[in-house]
Amino acid sequence: MAQDAITAVINSADVQGKYLDSSALDKLKGYFATGELRVRAASTISANAAAIVKEAVAKSLLYSDITRPGGNMYTTRRYAACIRDLDYYLRYATYAMLAGDPSILDERVLNGLKETYNSLGVPVGATVQAIQAIKEVTASLVGSDAGKEMGVYLDYISSGLS
Ligand SMILES: CCC1=C(C)/C(=C/C2=NC(=C\c3[nH]c(/C=C4\NC(=O)[C@H](C)[C@H]4CC)c(C)c3CCC(=O)O)/C(CCC(=O)O)=C2C)NC1=O
């Protein structure tokens, strides 16, 4: 089950049959203190999601061999599949950023993904470059604090793919 920052600390205290210790409480304090920031960032990202992906693709993939005949993004169908995948990464990273926990990424995004990419010949390196470009574009839109938070989960997807 995907969890969030709150259930994560509660579950780990419960396993030991204890109240939250001070480091668990500090984690929660940090999470609550950044709540407003996370919600504001999620709202900005959802209002600009298509533009974020478009700009990231322009920065990382367009005009490379990948979009030419023989490249994995060549043909409208594959181009659209790639854009759709990047939309997924941005949306699920936003969920994880709101939750303050990456487990939703393991459960709904990364599970079996590398195998699927390998079997279809989708290049992982170029995908990671596009995710890193999403990270930059998002940070420039939401500011560096929220951008750093989003970066944690976009990096999580990148390393899960690599
Ligand atoms: C929400 C969870 C979820 C994810 C993550 C997901 C990914 C996903 N991407 C796929 C395909 C694909 N993914 C890409 C992506 C790319 N090709 C490139 O060269 C670029 C570098 C890159 C974009 C950054 C492409 C081109 C395909 C189609 C490949 C093919 O059918 O030949 C497929 C195979 C089935 C299909 O075509 O829809 C899956 C399952 N599906 C899901 O349900």
mmCIF file of N, CA and C and ligand atoms in Angstrom, residues 57 60-61 66-67 71-75 77-86 88-89 91-92 108-113 116-117 120-131 157 161, ligand 1:
data_model
loop_
_atom_site.group_PDB
_atom_site.id
_atom_site.type_symbol
_atom_site.label_atom_id
_atom_site.label_comp_id
_atom_site.label_asym_id
_atom_site.label_seq_id
_atom_site.Cartn_x
_atom_site.Cartn_y
_atom_site.Cartn_z
ATOM 1 N N VAL A 57 10.590 18.459 -23.021
ATOM 2 C CA VAL A 57 10.884 17.691 -24.233
ATOM 3 C C VAL A 57 11.720 18.537 -25.196
ATOM 4 N N SER A 60 15.284 18.536 -23.980
ATOM 5 C CA SER A 60 16.065 17.311 -23.833
ATOM 6 C C SER A 60 16.025 16.383 -25.051
ATOM 7 N N LEU A 61 14.884 16.289 -25.734
ATOM 8 C CA LEU A 61 14.747 15.221 -26.733
ATOM 9 C C LEU A 61 14.599 15.700 -28.168
ATOM 10 N N ILE A 66 16.589 10.624 -31.568
ATOM 11 C CA ILE A 66 15.433 9.904 -31.044
ATOM 12 C C ILE A 66 14.140 10.218 -31.783
ATOM 13 N N THR A 67 14.021 11.451 -32.304
ATOM 14 C CA THR A 67 12.789 11.824 -33.000
ATOM 15 C C THR A 67 12.897 11.620 -34.522
ATOM 16 N N GLY A 71 14.530 6.258 -34.569
ATOM 17 C CA GLY A 71 14.531 6.615 -33.142
ATOM 18 C C GLY A 71 13.261 6.123 -32.462
ATOM 19 N N ASN A 72 13.342 5.952 -31.162
ATOM 20 C CA ASN A 72 12.201 5.375 -30.445
ATOM 21 C C ASN A 72 10.991 6.308 -30.358
ATOM 22 N N MET A 73 11.199 7.617 -30.544
ATOM 23 C CA MET A 73 10.068 8.551 -30.511
ATOM 24 C C MET A 73 9.508 8.837 -31.898
ATOM 25 N N TYR A 74 10.120 8.221 -32.915
ATOM 26 C CA TYR A 74 9.680 8.463 -34.290
ATOM 27 C C TYR A 74 8.353 7.766 -34.535
ATOM 28 N N THR A 75 7.500 8.400 -35.233
ATOM 29 C CA THR A 75 6.068 8.121 -35.518
ATOM 30 C C THR A 75 5.235 8.807 -34.442
ATOM 31 N N ARG A 77 2.554 7.859 -33.029
ATOM 32 C CA ARG A 77 2.112 7.000 -31.934
ATOM 33 C C ARG A 77 3.169 6.926 -30.827
ATOM 34 N N ARG A 78 4.413 6.721 -31.237
ATOM 35 C CA ARG A 78 5.450 6.599 -30.212
ATOM 36 C C ARG A 78 5.773 7.946 -29.566
ATOM 37 N N TYR A 79 5.713 9.002 -30.360
ATOM 38 C CA TYR A 79 5.920 10.346 -29.782
ATOM 39 C C TYR A 79 4.873 10.582 -28.691
ATOM 40 N N ALA A 80 3.610 10.262 -29.030
ATOM 41 C CA ALA A 80 2.523 10.478 -28.069
ATOM 42 C C ALA A 80 2.695 9.598 -26.823
ATOM 43 N N ALA A 81 3.180 8.359 -27.020
ATOM 44 C CA ALA A 81 3.396 7.470 -25.864
ATOM 45 C C ALA A 81 4.457 8.055 -24.936
ATOM 46 N N CYS A 82 5.488 8.655 -25.531
ATOM 47 C CA CYS A 82 6.555 9.244 -24.726
ATOM 48 C C CYS A 82 6.042 10.435 -23.906
ATOM 49 N N ILE A 83 5.294 11.322 -24.575
ATOM 50 C CA ILE A 83 4.720 12.475 -23.872
ATOM 51 C C ILE A 83 3.805 12.003 -22.732
ATOM 52 N N ARG A 84 3.007 10.985 -23.040
ATOM 53 C CA ARG A 84 2.112 10.434 -22.012
ATOM 54 C C ARG A 84 2.904 9.893 -20.821
ATOM 55 N N ASP A 85 4.009 9.185 -21.104
ATOM 56 C CA ASP A 85 4.836 8.678 -20.001
ATOM 57 C C ASP A 85 5.359 9.831 -19.143
ATOM 58 N N LEU A 86 5.812 10.902 -19.790
ATOM 59 C CA LEU A 86 6.352 12.038 -19.030
ATOM 60 C C LEU A 86 5.249 12.709 -18.213
ATOM 61 N N TYR A 88 2.769 11.094 -16.897
ATOM 62 C CA TYR A 88 2.639 10.212 -15.734
ATOM 63 C C TYR A 88 3.699 10.549 -14.687
ATOM 64 N N TYR A 89 4.947 10.706 -15.139
ATOM 65 C CA TYR A 89 6.029 10.936 -14.171
ATOM 66 C C TYR A 89 5.796 12.230 -13.403
ATOM 67 N N ARG A 91 2.906 13.776 -12.895
ATOM 68 C CA ARG A 91 1.712 13.677 -12.040
ATOM 69 C C ARG A 91 1.996 12.828 -10.798
ATOM 70 N N TYR A 92 2.637 11.669 -10.991
ATOM 71 C CA TYR A 92 2.902 10.821 -9.827
ATOM 72 C C TYR A 92 3.967 11.424 -8.912
ATOM 73 N N ARG A 108 2.846 2.325 -8.227
ATOM 74 C CA ARG A 108 2.044 2.584 -9.430
ATOM 75 C C ARG A 108 2.850 2.970 -10.665
ATOM 76 N N VAL A 109 4.132 3.283 -10.502
ATOM 77 C CA VAL A 109 4.906 3.733 -11.665
ATOM 78 C C VAL A 109 6.060 2.777 -11.981
ATOM 79 N N LEU A 110 6.885 2.478 -10.996
ATOM 80 C CA LEU A 110 8.137 1.773 -11.277
ATOM 81 C C LEU A 110 7.985 0.263 -11.381
ATOM 82 N N ASN A 111 6.917 -0.246 -10.819
ATOM 83 C CA ASN A 111 6.669 -1.670 -10.806
ATOM 84 C C ASN A 111 6.611 -2.265 -12.230
ATOM 85 N N GLY A 112 7.670 -2.965 -12.630
ATOM 86 C CA GLY A 112 7.707 -3.597 -13.964
ATOM 87 C C GLY A 112 8.095 -2.676 -15.108
ATOM 88 N N LEU A 113 8.340 -1.392 -14.791
ATOM 89 C CA LEU A 113 8.558 -0.413 -15.858
ATOM 90 C C LEU A 113 9.853 -0.647 -16.640
ATOM 91 N N THR A 116 9.444 -3.368 -19.058
ATOM 92 C CA THR A 116 8.634 -2.936 -20.205
ATOM 93 C C THR A 116 9.482 -2.104 -21.160
ATOM 94 N N TYR A 117 10.222 -1.138 -20.614
ATOM 95 C CA TYR A 117 11.070 -0.284 -21.453
ATOM 96 C C TYR A 117 12.093 -1.131 -22.205
ATOM 97 N N LEU A 120 10.587 -3.038 -25.088
ATOM 98 C CA LEU A 120 10.131 -2.226 -26.226
ATOM 99 C C LEU A 120 11.265 -1.400 -26.837
ATOM 100 N N GLY A 121 12.450 -1.495 -26.260
ATOM 101 C CA GLY A 121 13.571 -0.705 -26.763
ATOM 102 C C GLY A 121 13.458 0.774 -26.450
ATOM 103 N N VAL A 122 12.692 1.128 -25.414
ATOM 104 C CA VAL A 122 12.615 2.538 -25.013
ATOM 105 C C VAL A 122 13.917 2.889 -24.287
ATOM 106 N N PRO A 123 14.646 3.910 -24.778
ATOM 107 C CA PRO A 123 15.949 4.203 -24.181
ATOM 108 C C PRO A 123 15.823 4.846 -22.797
ATOM 109 N N VAL A 124 16.400 4.189 -21.805
ATOM 110 C CA VAL A 124 16.298 4.668 -20.427
ATOM 111 C C VAL A 124 17.100 5.961 -20.219
ATOM 112 N N GLY A 125 18.288 6.018 -20.829
ATOM 113 C CA GLY A 125 19.121 7.212 -20.655
ATOM 114 C C GLY A 125 18.411 8.477 -21.121
ATOM 115 N N ALA A 126 17.788 8.413 -22.290
ATOM 116 C CA ALA A 126 17.082 9.584 -22.822
ATOM 117 C C ALA A 126 15.854 9.907 -21.972
ATOM 118 N N THR A 127 15.212 8.876 -21.437
ATOM 119 C CA THR A 127 14.057 9.105 -20.564
ATOM 120 C C THR A 127 14.497 9.839 -19.298
ATOM 121 N N VAL A 128 15.610 9.388 -18.733
ATOM 122 C CA VAL A 128 16.127 10.046 -17.529
ATOM 123 C C VAL A 128 16.495 11.504 -17.829
ATOM 124 N N GLN A 129 17.083 11.749 -18.999
ATOM 125 C CA GLN A 129 17.392 13.143 -19.376
ATOM 126 C C GLN A 129 16.127 13.998 -19.420
ATOM 127 N N ALA A 130 15.055 13.425 -19.967
ATOM 128 C CA ALA A 130 13.798 14.175 -20.051
ATOM 129 C C ALA A 130 13.229 14.425 -18.651
ATOM 130 N N ILE A 131 13.356 13.441 -17.759
ATOM 131 C CA ILE A 131 12.870 13.623 -16.383
ATOM 132 C C ILE A 131 13.694 14.705 -15.673
ATOM 133 N N ILE A 157 12.275 8.481 -9.429
ATOM 134 C CA ILE A 157 11.848 7.800 -10.652
ATOM 135 C C ILE A 157 13.057 7.526 -11.542
ATOM 136 N N LEU A 161 14.486 3.775 -12.674
ATOM 137 C CA LEU A 161 14.546 3.348 -14.072
ATOM 138 C C LEU A 161 15.931 2.874 -14.472
HETATM 139 C C1 LIG B 1 1.269 5.204 -14.752
HETATM 140 C C2 LIG B 1 2.212 4.090 -14.934
HETATM 141 C C3 LIG B 1 2.560 3.759 -16.373
HETATM 142 C C4 LIG B 1 3.751 3.996 -17.013
HETATM 143 C C5 LIG B 1 4.953 4.680 -16.452
HETATM 144 C C6 LIG B 1 3.648 3.455 -18.343
HETATM 145 C C7 LIG B 1 4.675 3.421 -19.284
HETATM 146 C C8 LIG B 1 4.680 2.763 -20.551
HETATM 147 N N1 LIG B 1 5.290 3.294 -21.646
HETATM 148 C C9 LIG B 1 5.115 2.473 -22.703
HETATM 149 C C10 LIG B 1 5.532 2.690 -24.030
HETATM 150 C C11 LIG B 1 6.363 3.717 -24.556
HETATM 151 N N2 LIG B 1 7.083 4.648 -23.877
HETATM 152 C C12 LIG B 1 7.785 5.451 -24.746
HETATM 153 C C13 LIG B 1 8.638 6.518 -24.265
HETATM 154 C C14 LIG B 1 9.797 7.094 -24.796
HETATM 155 N N3 LIG B 1 10.458 6.763 -25.944
HETATM 156 C C15 LIG B 1 11.532 7.567 -26.126
HETATM 157 O O1 LIG B 1 12.354 7.459 -27.044
HETATM 158 C C16 LIG B 1 11.613 8.596 -25.105
HETATM 159 C C17 LIG B 1 13.011 8.753 -24.525
HETATM 160 C C18 LIG B 1 10.573 8.144 -24.082
HETATM 161 C C19 LIG B 1 9.736 9.311 -23.493
HETATM 162 C C20 LIG B 1 10.536 10.133 -22.518
HETATM 163 C C21 LIG B 1 7.464 5.025 -26.057
HETATM 164 C C22 LIG B 1 7.951 5.628 -27.373
HETATM 165 C C23 LIG B 1 6.580 3.939 -25.945
HETATM 166 C C24 LIG B 1 5.979 3.116 -27.062
HETATM 167 C C25 LIG B 1 6.986 2.080 -27.517
HETATM 168 C C26 LIG B 1 6.455 1.170 -28.579
HETATM 169 O O2 LIG B 1 5.289 0.723 -28.475
HETATM 170 O O3 LIG B 1 7.199 0.922 -29.522
HETATM 171 C C27 LIG B 1 4.379 1.315 -22.276
HETATM 172 C C28 LIG B 1 3.989 0.148 -23.136
HETATM 173 C C29 LIG B 1 2.505 0.139 -23.459
HETATM 174 C C30 LIG B 1 2.074 1.383 -24.186
HETATM 175 O O4 LIG B 1 2.630 1.699 -25.270
HETATM 176 O O5 LIG B 1 1.226 2.096 -23.641
HETATM 177 C C31 LIG B 1 4.138 1.493 -20.930
HETATM 178 C C32 LIG B 1 3.430 0.504 -20.006
HETATM 179 N N4 LIG B 1 2.383 2.940 -18.478
HETATM 180 C C33 LIG B 1 1.701 3.104 -17.317
HETATM 181 O O6 LIG B 1 0.520 2.769 -17.098
#
